[in-house]
Amino acid sequence: MRADRLLSMLLLVQTRGRMTAQELADELEVSVRTVYRDVEALSAAGVPLYADRGPAGGYQLLEGYRTRLTGLTIDQAESLFLVGMPGPAAALGLGTELAAAELKLLAALPAELRTRAERMRERFHLDAPGWFREAEQVPHLAALADAVWNQHRIYARYRRWRAPRDVERVWDPLGLVLKAGVWYFVARKVPGDEIRAYKVSHLLDVEVPGERFARPEGFDLAEYWQKWTSRFERNLIRGEAEVRLSPAGLDRLQHLLGGPAMTQAARANADPPDPDGWFRTTIPVEHIRKAHGDFLALGAEVEVLGPPELRALFVGTARALAALYDQGAPARDERI
């Protein structure tokens, strides 16, 4: 256990640079006194780890020193090759670099770990986009990624859903996110402090003149994205629909509705089954037209009870379908 901790301490200082005893203690979840003892043990083993005194001090390695130890376990070595995403990496202009990095990593691994890692890559593949969806065109992704990395302000034309459609914007790009095969960028609008997420495919033009910006202190991309997506999903729900569902209809909901929250609500709100085995429940919906399309996919496995305007849509659809099919069978084509 201590050997793992010593290796973790060495790798932390090697990758992050100068770190205080308290920072190391927080990362390793030990006491500061334990950090002092571990530093002494590393120094005694010949690791050139030294301390700078004073308020801005901390532990760091002698310049130029790098350990060849990784401490990778079998499971860790295998998992590294599950994070490789050749498609997204190529879109970012990093396809060649990713392949080279994998090759170097394989060469550095012991023979046993190298064999298991190669087997993992041969047997598992990540395909991020959803079914029946063509990849969106993102011609400005590489330039945007470079601006994110170098903290360069961008001047862009962006196509949004409301009028005026095409707008000019100045942003400080803070990060890129790949969600279900769709690229988004998180940026702070200039002037101001508003931070929002935007689709990369909606960028019509991007200029990066080289103006640097300072990132917001404490900004965490993963934390922001989690909060933004939760808020986005909540804002989509603008009403409720009261329905009766057959057991089959209830099971099929998860494949039709816009998100897990809707399916969970449908099950949580469901009354006990009636004598016919059907369930009466209330389901949150985005809007009437969207609910109409979603529930139509359930066919005769759902009866819409309300709101009245949604039921009226179904009544109209049912009458139109009945009129269409009551016209009788189509005339037989004598050529068949």
Short mmCIF file of C-alpha atoms in Angstrom, two decimals:
data_model
loop_
_atom_site.label_atom_id
_atom_site.label_comp_id
_atom_site.label_asym_id
_atom_site.label_seq_id
_atom_site.Cartn_x
_atom_site.Cartn_y
_atom_site.Cartn_z
CA MET A 1 0.00 0.00 0.00
CA ARG A 2 2.79 2.42 0.88
CA ALA A 3 4.66 1.58 -2.33
CA ASP A 4 1.57 2.57 -4.34
CA ARG A 5 1.33 5.83 -2.41
CA LEU A 6 5.01 6.65 -2.95
CA LEU A 7 4.64 6.05 -6.68
CA SER A 8 1.48 8.17 -6.77
CA MET A 9 3.30 11.00 -4.99
CA LEU A 10 6.19 10.82 -7.45
CA LEU A 11 3.86 10.89 -10.46
CA LEU A 12 1.82 13.77 -9.02
CA VAL A 13 4.88 15.96 -8.58
CA GLN A 14 6.22 14.91 -11.99
CA THR A 15 3.01 15.82 -13.84
CA ARG A 16 1.90 18.90 -11.89
CA GLY A 17 5.18 20.48 -10.86
CA ARG A 18 5.62 22.11 -7.47
CA MET A 19 3.09 20.92 -4.86
CA THR A 20 2.80 21.78 -1.19
CA ALA A 21 2.66 19.15 1.54
CA GLN A 22 -0.99 20.01 2.13
CA GLU A 23 -1.85 19.61 -1.56
CA LEU A 24 -0.15 16.22 -1.63
CA ALA A 25 -1.93 15.19 1.57
CA ASP A 26 -5.30 16.18 0.06
CA GLU A 27 -4.65 14.27 -3.17
CA LEU A 28 -3.38 11.13 -1.43
CA GLU A 29 -5.91 11.36 1.42
CA VAL A 30 -3.26 11.11 4.13
CA SER A 31 -1.96 13.44 6.83
CA VAL A 32 0.72 16.07 6.22
CA ARG A 33 2.97 14.15 8.64
CA THR A 34 2.66 11.08 6.38
CA VAL A 35 3.66 13.21 3.39
CA TYR A 36 6.82 14.31 5.23
CA ARG A 37 7.75 10.68 5.94
CA ASP A 38 7.06 9.62 2.32
CA VAL A 39 9.20 12.47 0.95
CA GLU A 40 12.08 11.33 3.16
CA ALA A 41 11.64 7.76 1.89
CA LEU A 42 11.73 8.87 -1.74
CA SER A 43 14.81 11.00 -1.15
CA ALA A 44 16.54 8.10 0.58
CA ALA A 45 15.78 5.95 -2.46
CA GLY A 46 17.62 8.39 -4.72
CA VAL A 47 14.66 10.35 -6.12
CA PRO A 48 15.81 14.01 -6.52
CA LEU A 49 12.81 15.48 -4.70
CA TYR A 50 13.50 18.73 -2.86
CA ALA A 51 11.56 21.43 -1.07
CA ASP A 52 11.41 25.19 -1.61
CA ARG A 53 10.74 27.03 1.63
CA GLY A 54 8.42 29.97 2.10
CA PRO A 55 4.76 30.83 1.34
CA ALA A 56 5.16 30.00 -2.38
CA GLY A 57 7.23 26.90 -1.72
CA GLY A 58 6.56 23.23 -2.12
CA TYR A 59 8.06 19.96 -3.25
CA GLN A 60 9.36 19.49 -6.77
CA LEU A 61 11.69 17.26 -8.76
CA LEU A 62 15.09 18.28 -10.01
CA GLU A 63 14.67 19.81 -13.46
CA GLY A 64 14.97 17.22 -16.22
CA TYR A 65 14.27 14.23 -14.00
CA ARG A 66 11.48 11.90 -15.11
CA THR A 67 10.68 8.44 -13.84
CA ARG A 68 10.07 5.58 -16.27
CA LEU A 69 7.88 3.85 -13.71
CA THR A 70 4.16 3.89 -14.30
CA GLY A 71 2.80 1.49 -11.70
CA LEU A 72 0.06 0.47 -14.14
CA THR A 73 -1.96 -2.53 -13.08
CA ILE A 74 -3.37 -4.97 -15.63
CA ASP A 75 -6.85 -3.43 -15.40
CA GLN A 76 -5.46 0.11 -15.72
CA ALA A 77 -3.41 -0.77 -18.81
CA GLU A 78 -6.46 -2.36 -20.43
CA SER A 79 -8.72 0.58 -19.62
CA LEU A 80 -6.38 3.08 -21.29
CA PHE A 81 -7.29 1.68 -24.70
CA LEU A 82 -11.00 2.10 -24.07
CA VAL A 83 -10.64 5.89 -24.03
CA GLY A 84 -9.14 6.12 -27.52
CA MET A 85 -11.58 7.83 -29.89
CA PRO A 86 -10.09 7.84 -33.40
CA GLY A 87 -13.09 9.60 -34.97
CA PRO A 88 -13.27 12.57 -32.56
CA ALA A 89 -9.47 12.76 -32.41
CA ALA A 90 -9.30 13.01 -36.19
CA ALA A 91 -11.98 15.74 -36.15
CA LEU A 92 -9.79 17.69 -33.75
CA GLY A 93 -6.79 17.22 -36.02
CA LEU A 94 -5.17 14.80 -33.57
CA GLY A 95 -5.67 11.47 -35.34
CA THR A 96 -1.97 10.98 -36.12
CA GLU A 97 -0.95 12.10 -32.64
CA LEU A 98 -3.38 9.65 -31.02
CA ALA A 99 -2.00 6.75 -33.05
CA ALA A 100 1.57 7.74 -32.17
CA ALA A 101 0.71 8.06 -28.48
CA GLU A 102 -0.88 4.60 -28.43
CA LEU A 103 2.18 3.15 -30.15
CA LYS A 104 4.53 4.74 -27.60
CA LEU A 105 2.36 3.57 -24.73
CA LEU A 106 2.36 0.02 -26.04
CA ALA A 107 6.12 0.07 -26.44
CA ALA A 108 6.57 1.26 -22.84
CA LEU A 109 4.39 -1.45 -21.32
CA PRO A 110 5.79 -4.77 -20.11
CA ALA A 111 5.11 -7.71 -22.41
CA GLU A 112 2.18 -9.09 -20.38
CA LEU A 113 0.41 -5.74 -20.10
CA ARG A 114 1.08 -4.98 -23.78
CA THR A 115 -0.60 -8.23 -24.86
CA ARG A 116 -3.66 -7.63 -22.70
CA ALA A 117 -3.95 -4.00 -23.82
CA GLU A 118 -3.78 -4.98 -27.50
CA ARG A 119 -6.44 -7.62 -26.90
CA MET A 120 -8.70 -5.03 -25.30
CA ARG A 121 -8.35 -2.72 -28.32
CA GLU A 122 -9.10 -5.59 -30.70
CA ARG A 123 -12.30 -6.54 -28.88
CA PHE A 124 -13.91 -3.21 -27.93
CA HIS A 125 -14.76 -0.22 -30.09
CA LEU A 126 -16.41 3.10 -29.23
CA ASP A 127 -18.96 4.45 -31.74
CA ALA A 128 -20.30 7.67 -30.23
CA PRO A 129 -23.02 8.87 -32.67
CA GLY A 130 -26.58 7.60 -32.33
CA TRP A 131 -28.31 5.34 -34.84
CA PHE A 132 -29.62 6.71 -38.13
CA ARG A 133 -27.73 9.96 -37.75
CA GLU A 134 -25.14 11.28 -40.13
CA ALA A 135 -22.15 12.96 -38.57
CA GLU A 136 -22.56 16.74 -38.44
CA GLN A 137 -20.17 18.84 -40.48
CA VAL A 138 -17.83 20.74 -38.17
CA PRO A 139 -15.29 22.47 -40.46
CA HIS A 140 -14.28 24.95 -37.73
CA LEU A 141 -13.70 22.38 -34.99
CA ALA A 142 -9.91 22.27 -35.30
CA ALA A 143 -9.58 26.07 -35.20
CA LEU A 144 -11.95 26.21 -32.24
CA ALA A 145 -9.99 23.50 -30.40
CA ASP A 146 -6.78 25.44 -30.94
CA ALA A 147 -8.42 28.58 -29.55
CA VAL A 148 -9.64 26.66 -26.48
CA TRP A 149 -6.19 25.23 -25.86
CA ASN A 150 -4.35 28.54 -26.25
CA GLN A 151 -7.00 30.70 -24.55
CA HIS A 152 -7.56 32.80 -27.66
CA ARG A 153 -10.71 34.88 -28.13
CA ILE A 154 -12.76 34.06 -31.23
CA TYR A 155 -14.83 36.25 -33.54
CA ALA A 156 -17.55 34.20 -35.18
CA ARG A 157 -20.73 34.13 -37.22
CA TYR A 158 -23.26 31.76 -35.67
CA ARG A 159 -26.59 30.42 -36.93
CA ARG A 160 -29.21 30.16 -34.19
CA TRP A 161 -32.79 28.90 -34.26
CA ARG A 162 -34.61 32.22 -33.76
CA ALA A 163 -34.57 35.42 -35.84
CA PRO A 164 -32.28 36.95 -36.75
CA ARG A 165 -30.81 33.56 -37.65
CA ASP A 166 -27.23 34.59 -38.48
CA VAL A 167 -25.51 36.67 -35.80
CA GLU A 168 -21.99 37.87 -35.13
CA ARG A 169 -20.52 37.04 -31.74
CA VAL A 170 -17.31 37.40 -29.75
CA TRP A 171 -16.59 34.53 -27.34
CA ASP A 172 -13.94 33.32 -24.94
CA PRO A 173 -14.04 29.55 -25.63
CA LEU A 174 -13.62 27.57 -22.42
CA GLY A 175 -14.02 23.97 -23.54
CA LEU A 176 -15.29 21.39 -26.03
CA VAL A 177 -17.75 18.57 -25.32
CA LEU A 178 -18.71 15.58 -27.46
CA LYS A 179 -22.27 14.55 -26.54
CA ALA A 180 -23.85 11.57 -28.34
CA GLY A 181 -21.76 12.25 -31.45
CA VAL A 182 -22.51 16.00 -31.47
CA TRP A 183 -19.81 18.59 -30.73
CA TYR A 184 -20.60 21.53 -28.42
CA PHE A 185 -18.40 24.36 -27.22
CA VAL A 186 -18.77 26.15 -23.90
CA ALA A 187 -17.92 29.86 -24.11
CA ARG A 188 -18.22 33.15 -22.29
CA LYS A 189 -19.90 35.88 -24.30
CA VAL A 190 -17.96 39.13 -24.73
CA PRO A 191 -18.73 41.61 -23.32
CA GLY A 192 -20.20 40.15 -20.12
CA ASP A 193 -19.80 37.05 -17.98
CA GLU A 194 -22.57 34.84 -19.38
CA ILE A 195 -21.34 31.29 -20.03
CA ARG A 196 -23.39 29.04 -22.32
CA ALA A 197 -23.06 25.99 -24.54
CA TYR A 198 -23.36 26.15 -28.32
CA LYS A 199 -23.30 23.65 -31.21
CA VAL A 200 -20.05 23.66 -33.16
CA SER A 201 -21.90 22.74 -36.37
CA HIS A 202 -23.77 26.08 -36.22
CA LEU A 203 -20.57 28.07 -36.60
CA LEU A 204 -20.53 29.67 -40.04
CA ASP A 205 -17.18 31.37 -39.78
CA VAL A 206 -14.46 31.68 -37.13
CA GLU A 207 -11.60 34.15 -36.83
CA VAL A 208 -8.87 33.79 -34.20
CA PRO A 209 -6.74 36.96 -34.23
CA GLY A 210 -4.61 35.80 -31.30
CA GLU A 211 -6.10 37.85 -28.45
CA ARG A 212 -5.62 35.96 -25.20
CA PHE A 213 -8.19 35.88 -22.41
CA ALA A 214 -8.13 34.80 -18.77
CA ARG A 215 -10.24 31.80 -17.84
CA PRO A 216 -12.79 32.31 -15.06
CA GLU A 217 -11.23 31.35 -11.75
CA GLY A 218 -12.40 27.95 -10.58
CA PHE A 219 -14.26 27.09 -13.80
CA ASP A 220 -14.75 23.32 -14.12
CA LEU A 221 -15.92 22.14 -17.55
CA ALA A 222 -17.34 18.78 -16.42
CA GLU A 223 -19.25 20.36 -13.54
CA TYR A 224 -20.63 23.13 -15.76
CA TRP A 225 -21.73 20.66 -18.45
CA GLN A 226 -23.57 18.47 -15.94
CA LYS A 227 -25.48 21.47 -14.58
CA TRP A 228 -26.16 22.89 -18.05
CA THR A 229 -27.56 19.62 -19.45
CA SER A 230 -29.76 19.12 -16.39
CA ARG A 231 -31.13 22.66 -16.75
CA PHE A 232 -31.60 22.20 -20.49
CA GLU A 233 -33.62 19.01 -20.02
CA ARG A 234 -35.78 20.62 -17.34
CA ASN A 235 -36.50 23.63 -19.55
CA LEU A 236 -37.69 21.37 -22.38
CA ILE A 237 -40.61 20.15 -20.27
CA ARG A 238 -43.42 22.67 -20.62
CA GLY A 239 -46.54 20.66 -19.86
CA GLU A 240 -48.11 17.34 -18.92
CA ALA A 241 -50.19 14.73 -20.70
CA GLU A 242 -52.65 12.36 -19.04
CA VAL A 243 -52.78 9.00 -20.77
CA ARG A 244 -53.83 5.36 -20.48
CA LEU A 245 -51.16 2.88 -21.49
CA SER A 246 -51.21 -0.82 -22.13
CA PRO A 247 -48.41 -2.84 -20.49
CA ALA A 248 -46.67 -2.97 -23.88
CA GLY A 249 -47.06 0.79 -24.31
CA LEU A 250 -45.57 1.44 -20.89
CA ASP A 251 -42.56 -0.72 -21.75
CA ARG A 252 -42.02 1.04 -25.09
CA LEU A 253 -42.01 4.54 -23.59
CA GLN A 254 -38.30 4.47 -22.83
CA HIS A 255 -37.54 4.17 -26.55
CA LEU A 256 -39.83 7.01 -27.62
CA LEU A 257 -39.76 9.86 -25.12
CA GLY A 258 -37.10 12.54 -25.04
CA GLY A 259 -35.30 11.62 -21.83
CA PRO A 260 -35.16 9.26 -18.84
CA ALA A 261 -36.90 11.82 -16.60
CA MET A 262 -40.10 11.49 -18.66
CA THR A 263 -40.05 7.69 -18.56
CA GLN A 264 -39.35 7.64 -14.84
CA ALA A 265 -42.18 10.09 -14.20
CA ALA A 266 -44.59 7.97 -16.26
CA ARG A 267 -43.86 4.93 -14.11
CA ALA A 268 -43.82 6.84 -10.83
CA ASN A 269 -47.19 8.50 -11.57
CA ALA A 270 -48.89 5.34 -12.81
CA ASP A 271 -52.01 4.15 -11.00
CA PRO A 272 -52.54 0.44 -10.37
CA PRO A 273 -53.68 -1.37 -13.53
CA ASP A 274 -57.38 -1.29 -14.30
CA PRO A 275 -59.40 -4.46 -15.06
CA ASP A 276 -58.05 -4.41 -18.63
CA GLY A 277 -54.46 -4.25 -17.37
CA TRP A 278 -53.95 -0.68 -18.57
CA PHE A 279 -52.21 2.03 -16.54
CA ARG A 280 -53.38 5.60 -16.11
CA THR A 281 -50.53 8.05 -15.63
CA THR A 282 -49.32 11.62 -16.10
CA ILE A 283 -46.27 12.24 -18.28
CA PRO A 284 -44.24 15.48 -18.58
CA VAL A 285 -43.97 16.57 -22.22
CA GLU A 286 -42.06 19.24 -24.15
CA HIS A 287 -45.08 20.65 -26.02
CA ILE A 288 -48.34 19.48 -27.58
CA ARG A 289 -47.06 18.90 -31.12
CA LYS A 290 -44.03 16.93 -29.91
CA ALA A 291 -46.20 14.81 -27.59
CA HIS A 292 -48.58 14.14 -30.50
CA GLY A 293 -45.76 12.75 -32.61
CA ASP A 294 -44.26 10.72 -29.75
CA PHE A 295 -47.52 9.09 -28.70
CA LEU A 296 -48.55 8.32 -32.29
CA ALA A 297 -45.62 5.92 -32.40
CA LEU A 298 -47.38 3.85 -29.72
CA GLY A 299 -50.38 3.29 -31.99
CA ALA A 300 -53.28 1.58 -30.21
CA GLU A 301 -51.20 1.00 -27.06
CA VAL A 302 -52.02 4.48 -25.73
CA GLU A 303 -55.17 6.53 -25.16
CA VAL A 304 -54.63 10.27 -24.65
CA LEU A 305 -57.03 11.67 -22.03
CA GLY A 306 -55.75 15.22 -21.79
CA PRO A 307 -55.08 18.05 -22.12
CA PRO A 308 -58.07 18.68 -24.41
CA GLU A 309 -56.00 20.19 -27.24
CA LEU A 310 -53.75 17.11 -27.36
CA ARG A 311 -56.73 14.74 -27.33
CA ALA A 312 -58.32 16.81 -30.10
CA LEU A 313 -55.20 16.31 -32.23
CA PHE A 314 -55.50 12.56 -31.79
CA VAL A 315 -59.22 12.60 -32.58
CA GLY A 316 -58.48 14.49 -35.79
CA THR A 317 -55.65 12.12 -36.71
CA ALA A 318 -57.78 9.06 -35.98
CA ARG A 319 -60.64 10.36 -38.15
CA ALA A 320 -58.28 11.22 -41.00
CA LEU A 321 -56.72 7.75 -40.87
CA ALA A 322 -60.12 6.09 -40.71
CA ALA A 323 -61.31 8.09 -43.74
CA LEU A 324 -58.17 7.20 -45.63
CA TYR A 325 -58.36 3.48 -44.98
CA ASP A 326 -62.17 3.25 -45.23
CA GLN A 327 -61.90 4.07 -48.91
CA GLY A 328 -61.35 0.40 -49.45
CA ALA A 329 -58.43 -1.62 -50.73
CA PRO A 330 -56.40 -0.02 -53.49
CA ALA A 331 -57.24 -1.09 -57.02
CA ARG A 332 -55.37 -4.16 -58.12
CA ASP A 333 -52.59 -3.44 -60.59
CA GLU A 334 -53.24 -5.75 -63.50
CA ARG A 335 -49.55 -5.73 -64.36
CA ILE A 336 -48.69 -7.61 -61.17
#
